[in-house]
XYZ file of C-alpha atoms in Angstrom:
650
model
C 52.010 63.587 101.236
C 53.015 63.156 97.481
C 56.615 62.707 98.358
C 55.569 59.807 100.733
C 53.542 58.185 98.005
C 56.441 58.417 95.595
C 58.745 56.692 98.092
C 56.197 54.023 98.639
C 55.823 53.424 95.037
C 59.787 53.278 94.676
C 59.528 50.498 97.291
C 56.994 48.575 95.596
C 58.855 48.789 92.236
C 62.083 47.642 93.798
C 60.405 44.658 95.154
C 58.783 43.758 91.787
C 62.103 44.165 89.715
C 63.067 41.258 87.687
C 65.036 38.841 89.966
C 68.222 39.158 88.048
C 68.143 42.954 88.506
C 66.993 42.771 92.238
C 69.873 40.501 93.065
C 72.597 42.299 91.280
C 74.942 44.396 93.422
C 74.231 48.035 92.182
C 75.048 50.198 95.125
C 75.513 53.514 93.038
C 72.343 52.696 90.916
C 70.148 52.355 93.897
C 71.688 55.609 95.527
C 71.085 57.453 92.279
C 67.539 56.136 91.720
C 66.635 57.007 95.198
C 67.970 60.592 94.859
C 66.231 61.098 91.478
C 63.032 58.952 91.726
C 60.902 61.699 93.164
C 61.738 63.929 90.140
C 61.338 61.041 87.771
C 57.863 59.890 89.182
C 56.725 63.551 89.358
C 57.529 64.141 85.779
C 56.195 60.844 84.503
C 52.974 61.514 86.428
C 52.527 64.899 84.900
C 52.950 63.593 81.485
C 51.311 60.164 81.792
C 49.303 60.172 85.081
C 46.002 59.765 83.378
C 47.093 56.702 81.322
C 46.137 53.282 82.294
C 48.512 50.921 83.980
C 50.552 53.852 85.285
C 52.437 51.798 87.923
C 53.372 49.165 85.173
C 54.814 51.903 83.073
C 56.809 53.127 85.916
C 58.146 49.652 86.542
C 59.065 49.297 82.863
C 60.911 52.613 82.981
C 62.906 51.665 86.194
C 63.645 48.182 84.764
C 65.179 49.946 81.650
C 67.297 52.050 83.730
C 68.441 49.043 85.879
C 69.160 46.824 82.901
C 71.240 49.481 81.225
C 73.156 50.190 84.553
C 73.938 46.486 84.751
C 75.629 46.693 81.318
C 77.688 49.770 82.089
C 81.481 49.223 81.737
C 83.769 49.672 84.848
C 85.688 52.442 83.020
C 82.534 54.383 82.257
C 81.501 53.989 85.919
C 84.766 55.315 87.022
C 84.249 58.395 84.646
C 80.731 58.859 86.070
C 82.155 59.155 89.625
C 84.817 61.513 88.694
C 82.479 63.829 86.832
C 79.923 63.855 89.696
C 82.686 65.014 91.870
C 84.055 67.551 89.390
C 80.689 68.645 88.133
C 81.959 71.783 86.260
C 84.567 69.840 84.128
C 82.813 70.707 80.864
C 83.053 74.378 81.522
C 86.787 74.309 81.140
C 88.504 76.325 78.441
C 90.448 73.351 77.192
C 87.583 71.790 75.173
C 87.384 72.465 71.537
C 85.186 70.446 69.279
C 84.769 69.461 65.612
C 81.750 68.180 63.829
C 82.217 65.804 60.878
C 80.765 63.117 58.864
C 82.536 59.677 59.444
C 82.417 58.646 55.822
C 83.048 61.986 54.321
C 86.093 62.674 56.673
C 87.766 59.167 56.615
C 85.382 56.637 54.824
C 84.549 54.565 57.952
C 85.196 54.286 61.711
C 88.553 52.555 61.191
C 89.709 55.401 59.014
C 88.331 57.870 61.528
C 90.494 56.222 64.255
C 93.407 56.360 61.937
C 93.100 60.027 61.156
C 92.672 61.527 64.779
C 96.101 62.879 64.684
C 94.676 65.703 62.166
C 92.294 66.684 64.838
C 94.930 66.564 67.631
C 97.348 68.535 65.544
C 94.667 71.354 65.258
C 94.071 71.157 68.977
C 90.473 69.624 68.691
C 89.733 67.231 71.647
C 85.930 66.983 71.265
C 84.778 64.911 68.322
C 81.125 65.165 67.212
C 80.523 62.423 64.689
C 77.322 63.095 62.604
C 74.613 60.432 62.705
C 76.005 56.887 61.721
C 72.888 54.709 62.628
C 71.277 52.444 60.178
C 69.362 54.383 57.518
C 67.819 53.709 54.085
C 70.383 54.362 51.331
C 68.392 57.037 49.652
C 65.716 58.733 51.848
C 67.906 59.148 54.895
C 68.191 63.055 55.394
C 71.992 62.702 55.893
C 71.552 60.251 58.647
C 68.511 61.786 60.431
C 65.966 59.192 59.064
C 66.897 56.322 61.346
C 65.938 52.783 60.444
C 67.437 51.007 63.423
C 68.603 52.990 66.528
C 70.696 50.079 67.826
C 72.599 49.349 64.621
C 75.526 51.328 63.031
C 75.199 51.658 59.226
C 77.336 48.874 57.814
C 79.135 51.515 55.585
C 80.655 52.986 58.758
C 81.457 49.788 60.569
C 80.070 48.226 63.733
C 78.910 49.086 67.285
C 82.090 47.442 68.489
C 84.151 49.858 66.518
C 82.291 52.809 68.119
C 83.381 51.431 71.488
C 86.935 51.135 70.115
C 86.711 54.763 68.816
C 85.520 55.921 72.409
C 88.211 53.988 74.096
C 90.998 55.338 71.769
C 89.558 58.979 72.343
C 89.564 58.554 76.174
C 93.150 57.461 76.040
C 94.006 60.690 74.204
C 91.808 62.897 76.502
C 89.278 63.465 73.820
C 85.563 63.397 74.126
C 83.055 61.737 71.869
C 79.656 63.189 70.928
C 76.981 61.108 69.095
C 73.632 61.907 67.724
C 70.287 60.521 68.984
C 67.370 61.445 66.650
C 64.635 61.543 69.266
C 61.789 63.402 67.256
C 61.142 60.851 64.416
C 62.121 57.637 62.707
C 62.477 56.598 59.144
C 59.389 55.207 57.439
C 61.355 52.008 57.143
C 61.844 51.645 60.950
C 60.428 48.420 62.464
C 57.798 50.538 64.371
C 56.562 52.092 61.111
C 56.601 48.939 59.265
C 54.451 47.305 61.865
C 52.276 50.372 62.010
C 51.744 50.043 58.251
C 50.868 46.355 58.748
C 47.933 47.504 60.930
C 49.315 46.849 64.421
C 47.560 49.400 66.618
C 50.338 49.375 69.210
C 52.750 50.865 66.646
C 50.401 53.164 65.044
C 50.088 54.650 68.554
C 53.834 55.414 68.341
C 53.050 57.963 65.643
C 50.495 60.620 64.946
C 48.231 58.578 62.564
C 44.859 59.737 61.465
C 42.145 58.031 59.238
C 41.198 61.173 57.418
C 42.252 64.965 56.986
C 39.901 66.438 59.839
C 42.568 66.637 62.465
C 45.519 67.126 60.259
C 43.891 70.096 58.719
C 43.358 71.559 62.238
C 47.152 71.107 62.927
C 48.088 72.618 59.627
C 46.160 75.762 60.475
C 48.945 76.777 62.948
C 51.964 74.611 62.034
C 54.797 76.206 59.883
C 56.390 74.342 56.981
C 59.997 73.196 57.633
C 60.796 72.410 54.172
C 58.191 74.130 51.892
C 59.962 73.527 48.683
C 60.692 69.839 48.969
C 58.297 68.650 51.665
C 55.319 71.174 51.904
C 52.802 70.435 54.770
C 53.253 68.378 57.778
C 51.217 65.174 56.924
C 51.711 62.418 54.391
C 49.230 59.923 53.067
C 50.476 56.414 53.452
C 48.647 54.277 50.973
C 49.657 50.939 52.464
C 48.351 51.976 55.890
C 45.385 53.860 54.539
C 46.014 56.683 56.974
C 47.621 60.141 57.385
C 50.832 60.344 59.283
C 52.679 63.397 60.665
C 55.909 64.145 58.889
C 57.077 67.472 59.963
C 60.542 67.329 58.302
C 60.299 64.902 55.204
C 57.764 62.569 53.924
C 59.868 59.665 54.881
C 60.331 60.836 58.417
C 57.495 59.871 60.813
C 57.082 62.000 63.989
C 56.958 60.127 67.351
C 54.154 60.575 69.528
C 55.361 61.190 72.982
C 51.870 61.291 74.385
C 52.502 57.505 74.455
C 54.663 56.606 77.482
C 56.018 53.452 75.582
C 57.667 55.862 73.216
C 59.507 57.757 75.918
C 60.762 54.481 77.517
C 62.007 53.305 74.074
C 63.924 56.464 73.558
C 65.411 56.423 77.121
C 66.506 52.869 76.487
C 68.216 54.012 73.198
C 69.918 56.932 74.968
C 71.421 54.777 77.596
C 72.532 52.086 75.062
C 74.794 54.744 73.384
C 75.839 56.103 76.635
C 77.112 52.586 77.342
C 79.042 52.482 74.067
C 81.196 55.110 75.394
C 79.673 58.506 74.231
C 80.598 61.397 76.522
C 77.949 63.683 75.051
C 74.780 62.967 73.276
C 73.301 65.355 70.857
C 69.518 65.193 70.955
C 68.057 66.144 67.591
C 64.995 68.377 66.967
C 64.129 68.596 70.630
C 61.884 71.525 70.015
C 59.401 69.321 68.144
C 58.931 66.696 70.766
C 55.222 67.601 71.601
C 52.626 68.485 69.234
C 49.494 70.415 70.469
C 46.501 71.555 68.402
C 46.293 75.205 67.962
C 49.947 75.842 68.270
C 53.131 75.829 66.123
C 54.064 72.469 67.882
C 57.448 73.699 68.934
C 58.728 74.708 72.224
C 55.709 73.347 74.202
C 56.037 72.849 77.865
C 55.728 69.115 77.713
C 58.730 69.067 75.336
C 60.628 70.445 78.234
C 59.265 67.980 80.640
C 60.342 65.095 78.392
C 63.830 66.461 78.309
C 63.919 66.773 82.068
C 62.664 63.185 82.360
C 65.381 61.881 79.963
C 68.104 63.867 81.844
C 66.917 62.470 85.310
C 66.901 58.934 83.940
C 70.358 59.512 82.485
C 71.499 60.654 85.808
C 70.516 57.520 87.476
C 72.509 55.193 85.006
C 75.023 57.285 83.259
C 75.445 60.560 85.184
C 78.720 61.491 83.336
C 76.989 61.833 80.037
C 76.001 65.234 78.897
C 73.207 66.373 76.510
C 73.208 68.782 73.733
C 69.914 70.364 72.885
C 69.649 70.739 69.032
C 66.959 73.425 69.288
C 67.308 76.079 66.342
C 64.683 78.412 67.846
C 64.103 82.020 68.488
C 66.609 83.522 70.853
C 64.214 83.899 73.767
C 63.395 80.162 73.548
C 67.019 78.740 73.421
C 68.133 79.154 76.902
C 64.872 77.262 78.222
C 66.416 74.032 76.918
C 69.045 74.287 79.829
C 65.856 74.136 82.226
C 64.337 76.466 84.701
C 66.715 75.823 87.625
C 68.849 78.773 88.752
C 71.990 76.714 88.741
C 71.799 73.147 87.410
C 70.833 72.196 83.971
C 67.790 70.176 84.316
C 67.364 69.359 80.683
C 70.579 69.769 78.600
C 73.950 70.996 79.807
C 74.758 72.291 76.360
C 72.781 74.244 73.646
C 73.702 75.531 70.195
C 74.020 79.210 70.172
C 72.360 79.509 66.818
C 71.663 83.265 67.638
C 75.446 84.104 67.767
C 76.101 82.148 64.616
C 73.614 84.043 62.682
C 74.617 87.476 64.204
C 78.234 86.581 63.073
C 77.271 86.104 59.517
C 75.281 89.502 59.792
C 78.569 91.205 60.708
C 80.303 89.544 57.689
C 77.613 90.979 55.250
C 77.348 94.333 56.787
C 81.024 94.701 57.662
C 79.693 96.027 61.053
C 79.181 94.769 64.480
C 76.013 96.875 64.910
C 73.377 94.136 64.890
C 75.800 91.726 66.448
C 76.408 93.885 69.482
C 72.718 94.522 69.960
C 71.936 90.732 69.585
C 74.701 89.772 72.153
C 73.079 92.169 74.660
C 69.770 90.462 74.120
C 71.263 86.864 74.337
C 69.390 85.003 77.184
C 71.257 84.033 80.231
C 72.457 80.505 80.766
C 72.635 78.604 83.892
C 75.694 78.425 86.010
C 76.304 74.688 85.259
C 75.443 74.848 81.517
C 77.145 76.259 78.370
C 76.862 77.246 74.892
C 77.996 75.506 71.668
C 79.407 78.284 69.588
C 79.934 77.684 65.990
C 80.418 79.454 62.680
C 79.350 76.654 60.273
C 77.676 73.263 60.529
C 76.116 70.600 58.486
C 72.893 72.631 58.281
C 71.733 75.792 56.644
C 72.098 79.213 58.085
C 68.826 80.622 59.487
C 68.601 84.440 60.161
C 66.769 83.686 63.464
C 67.905 86.779 65.462
C 65.462 89.235 66.960
C 63.625 91.845 64.900
C 63.999 94.356 67.718
C 67.705 94.029 67.547
C 67.688 94.755 63.859
C 65.530 97.810 64.498
C 67.902 99.185 67.244
C 70.744 98.859 64.916
C 68.807 101.155 62.443
C 67.390 98.703 59.865
C 64.067 97.369 58.779
C 63.947 93.733 59.724
C 62.351 92.428 56.512
C 64.498 94.538 54.146
C 67.616 93.636 56.193
C 67.008 89.890 55.988
C 66.420 90.170 52.366
C 69.754 91.990 51.902
C 71.477 89.188 53.835
C 69.854 86.464 51.795
C 70.821 88.398 48.474
C 74.342 89.044 49.885
C 75.231 85.421 50.670
C 73.647 84.112 47.489
C 75.609 86.435 45.273
C 72.510 88.551 44.029
C 73.578 91.554 45.890
C 75.844 93.790 43.611
C 79.547 93.406 44.518
C 78.992 90.467 46.870
C 81.930 87.905 46.889
C 79.792 85.275 48.434
C 78.845 82.057 46.757
C 75.820 80.471 48.658
C 72.528 79.256 47.606
C 68.964 79.913 49.102
C 67.673 76.947 51.017
C 64.148 76.413 52.060
C 62.867 79.433 50.013
C 59.096 80.094 50.753
C 57.589 81.574 47.931
C 54.583 82.602 50.030
C 56.694 84.671 52.419
C 59.892 85.286 50.672
C 61.767 83.747 53.646
C 64.848 81.613 52.987
C 67.876 80.123 54.628
C 71.431 79.915 53.270
C 73.525 76.957 52.141
C 77.342 77.052 51.490
C 80.810 76.362 52.928
C 82.408 78.860 55.239
C 85.221 79.680 52.798
C 82.762 80.259 49.819
C 80.458 82.373 51.830
C 83.344 84.802 52.974
C 84.411 85.086 49.394
C 87.376 82.768 49.127
C 86.038 80.859 46.237
C 85.349 84.010 44.068
C 88.755 85.448 45.085
C 90.601 82.289 44.136
C 88.912 82.223 40.736
C 89.840 85.835 40.163
C 93.437 85.496 41.458
C 92.842 88.620 43.490
C 95.460 88.383 46.341
C 93.784 91.225 48.273
C 90.459 89.367 48.259
C 92.099 86.012 49.181
C 93.786 87.767 52.074
C 90.393 89.413 53.141
C 88.658 85.907 53.050
C 91.294 84.275 55.120
C 91.235 87.242 57.591
C 87.493 86.775 57.907
C 87.593 83.091 58.606
C 90.214 83.760 61.396
C 88.272 86.536 63.011
C 85.057 84.480 63.014
C 86.756 81.717 64.829
C 88.349 84.171 67.097
C 85.057 85.107 68.523
C 83.660 81.648 68.982
C 87.097 80.588 70.682
C 86.805 83.559 73.224
C 83.158 84.086 73.622
C 82.384 81.674 76.506
C 81.317 78.164 75.845
C 82.506 75.211 73.759
C 83.701 76.308 70.238
C 82.724 73.685 67.589
C 84.551 73.827 64.286
C 83.244 72.145 61.105
C 85.426 69.737 59.287
C 87.041 71.277 56.319
C 86.872 74.895 57.561
C 90.467 74.837 58.839
C 91.803 74.278 55.395
C 89.484 76.621 53.463
C 87.144 73.916 51.866
C 85.065 75.364 49.114
C 81.508 74.514 47.968
C 81.174 71.178 46.288
C 78.647 70.571 43.616
C 78.955 66.699 43.269
C 75.737 66.269 45.136
C 73.834 67.271 41.895
C 74.717 63.985 40.332
C 72.949 62.088 43.038
C 69.245 62.009 42.653
C 68.846 61.281 46.427
C 70.686 64.602 47.236
C 70.176 66.806 44.273
C 67.026 68.668 45.657
C 68.956 69.495 48.978
C 71.673 72.106 48.339
C 72.942 71.729 51.862
C 75.029 68.986 50.309
C 77.195 71.694 48.924
C 78.902 72.193 52.318
C 78.919 68.462 53.204
C 81.786 67.548 50.980
C 84.205 64.589 51.031
C 87.388 65.909 52.946
C 90.197 66.517 50.592
C 93.287 64.967 52.134
C 95.534 66.182 49.351
C 94.209 69.679 50.050
C 94.891 68.966 53.735
C 98.519 68.212 53.101
C 98.968 71.741 51.933
C 98.526 73.015 55.519
C 102.332 72.069 55.962
C 103.361 74.079 52.823
C 104.317 77.574 53.723
C 102.204 80.356 52.198
C 99.420 78.278 50.972
C 95.803 79.226 51.883
C 95.555 76.113 53.713
C 98.615 76.683 55.866
C 97.545 80.247 56.569
C 94.119 79.288 57.916
C 95.198 76.079 59.677
C 98.094 77.696 61.423
C 96.224 80.684 62.589
C 93.463 78.463 64.082
C 95.798 76.189 65.536
C 97.513 78.901 67.488
C 94.482 80.513 68.800
C 93.121 77.000 69.832
C 96.374 76.423 71.854
C 96.220 79.807 73.332
C 92.591 79.485 74.356
C 93.480 76.301 76.352
C 96.225 78.358 78.364
C 93.847 81.101 79.300
C 91.741 80.354 82.235
C 89.641 83.503 81.681
C 88.073 81.734 78.639
C 86.413 79.178 80.927
C 82.805 79.619 80.932
C 81.660 80.875 84.322
C 79.409 83.764 83.223
C 82.625 85.875 83.144
C 82.022 87.944 79.839
C 81.196 91.511 79.738
C 80.214 93.421 76.531
C 81.912 96.761 76.233
C 80.214 99.633 74.615
C 82.458 101.359 72.090
C 81.378 104.162 69.987
C 82.515 102.659 66.658
C 79.766 100.319 65.227
C 82.179 98.236 63.126
C 83.914 96.937 66.193
C 83.098 94.215 68.791
C 84.560 94.566 72.066
C 84.269 92.345 75.312
C 86.240 91.266 78.140
C 86.775 87.757 79.887
C 87.842 87.571 83.335
C 89.019 84.724 85.423
C 86.688 84.426 88.479
C 89.353 83.047 90.617
C 91.772 85.734 89.640
C 90.428 89.105 88.446
C 93.863 90.047 87.291
C 93.775 87.437 84.736
C 91.653 88.791 82.064
C 91.497 89.361 78.256
C 90.181 92.226 76.201
C 88.760 90.817 72.927
C 88.561 93.333 69.953
C 87.240 92.526 66.556
C 87.162 94.641 63.398
C 84.511 93.445 60.929
C 85.291 96.215 58.491
C 87.490 95.974 55.543
C 89.249 99.231 56.551
C 91.346 99.985 59.527
C 89.049 101.387 62.399
C 89.805 103.620 65.380
C 88.699 102.759 68.816
C 88.750 105.577 71.455
C 90.367 104.336 74.602
C 88.389 106.500 77.055
C 85.641 103.895 77.169
C 88.041 101.173 77.949
C 89.697 103.059 80.854
C 86.405 102.891 82.686
C 86.681 99.146 82.652
C 90.239 99.219 83.961
C 92.040 98.719 80.565
C 94.883 100.932 80.128
C 95.489 100.560 76.422
C 97.471 103.719 76.219
C 100.250 102.022 78.214
C 100.262 99.147 75.844
C 98.851 95.688 76.086
C 100.084 92.391 74.670
C 98.251 90.680 71.877
C 98.204 86.928 72.743
C 97.670 86.034 69.106
C 100.989 87.769 67.938
C 102.842 88.278 71.209
C 103.251 91.936 70.215
C 102.700 95.020 72.292
C 99.675 97.072 71.056
C 99.657 100.776 72.195
C 97.244 103.579 71.539
C 98.135 106.782 69.644
C 96.327 110.095 70.075
C 93.969 108.476 72.435
C 92.758 105.917 69.946
C 93.760 102.174 69.135
C 93.789 101.577 65.413
C 92.454 98.042 64.492
C 93.772 96.781 61.094
C 91.038 95.685 58.569
C 89.237 92.274 59.362
C 91.438 91.807 62.539
C 91.089 90.269 65.942
C 93.094 91.125 69.167
C 93.157 89.047 72.411
C 94.882 91.829 74.479
C 96.205 91.157 78.191
C 97.729 93.765 80.563
């Protein structure tokens, strides 16, 4: 019955479409709309069925989809059709990404296009450009406080230059990922300015209250994201004379998705950037999309419904475009952002594997894989047609969000262990070589996150200062082994700009009043092209790191077992300092790789008895893909050198 009503409504909407849309020949659009309309209508009804003018809102949404479909370029339509046919294309092992700031890497979009050869030399073929949309010059949160969703910040260039970048990347068989900030706007956005001026329509785009009664109820259960710099979740706006919800910073106003107009506006924005040539759209802060009194206002069911609706709408107009869920949440919540379907991703095809990232840093500090192994065992399953984004460092801080039970199983007290990790990476722990800073330290709870560049956190900065060659070598080995895990683990590896040449912390941000209070800028430095040139000088730190990563990336692309088809098996080894897992090509079980990683700074034995049960005959010798050498066991043990990684094949 309901399906018939949905079909009837679709016919009514198609009749009422604007004449220029109704007459336009859009065969694929109508086919996809028909295939997805029941889901779109059902979700829209669940979220907004009790709102007045429901049918008019549905018509507005379909008109938005049709208008953006009319604008979609022939080349993008061709790509859509190819990806619909080869729907597992993004699970291939050939994709390797890098995240960077356009201005900090190459000044502007023209400079970025001119320096794509650096990425290709390394083997990167997925480029994630951090936010470039128009923001205020000061209060911009590194691009995440958007003032205009349809305009590129003039410092970077123009929308046309984004299209040119996308076209250039496609010619080089590279992908473009762009950010869409879906949770909030800058206080200088037109919607916020009109809300300030008293327009009720735009005050309804946000969570706005005349007094503290309801905000105080929210505050009872909502955590503070930035307790040091932006305590609380509401800000008094004197000009408007009201309180507005500001979960992240006082100048970032949270959007109210209880209002269907907000959802339609954001779908329009998503499709606009899909039409500029983006292959992947990173949706920022998706866990926060729905606020509910009496809850922490994260991971609500309605937030998932919104993402499902956004995905279904994108499937109609730009089905070749993927979504990344930026949801840095508890391990048990992360996989939910793929969706609840048993196979297909109903929300986002890609999600950040923040748990693995945090676990890798635990292994660095403890020089052991004990917690890492437990945490991997507890990682939630992904859907078949979805994948993880695996990373070591990114633009953000490091949160220690892995599960307390995994810490206990490894033999540690969760609170004390996290305190140790914070102290270790901020250099407070005796003997620690790390040079990080605590971020978002909460004096009430003692919780903190960690800022710092990869190289400085693993001890390269302190080693270079002391001139300790052994310590320099250990830091380089650590950088390489961390990347060896994300390249082999299963998913899309995402490198961070500067890490391939050992970029250290930068303290220039302290001279900028707009950045001085946010120490995450210490690992958002300007890319040093003179330092990058040293990657071609034999024996330099830069050359040793760059060449090692370049080689592993090239090898990854050749090994079909590294494609992400749920083909990873964690192997139980007796030595807690070691991580061992296998990857097997589902099309050819003889094509497999044994990945072994030693996080300890001393050589470690691995008894081969346990490996025999999995069909690995190490005693007879296996070939290490990274070195090309045969590796054989002696006295029933394989000896792994300090801070080393093996990719072994039969």
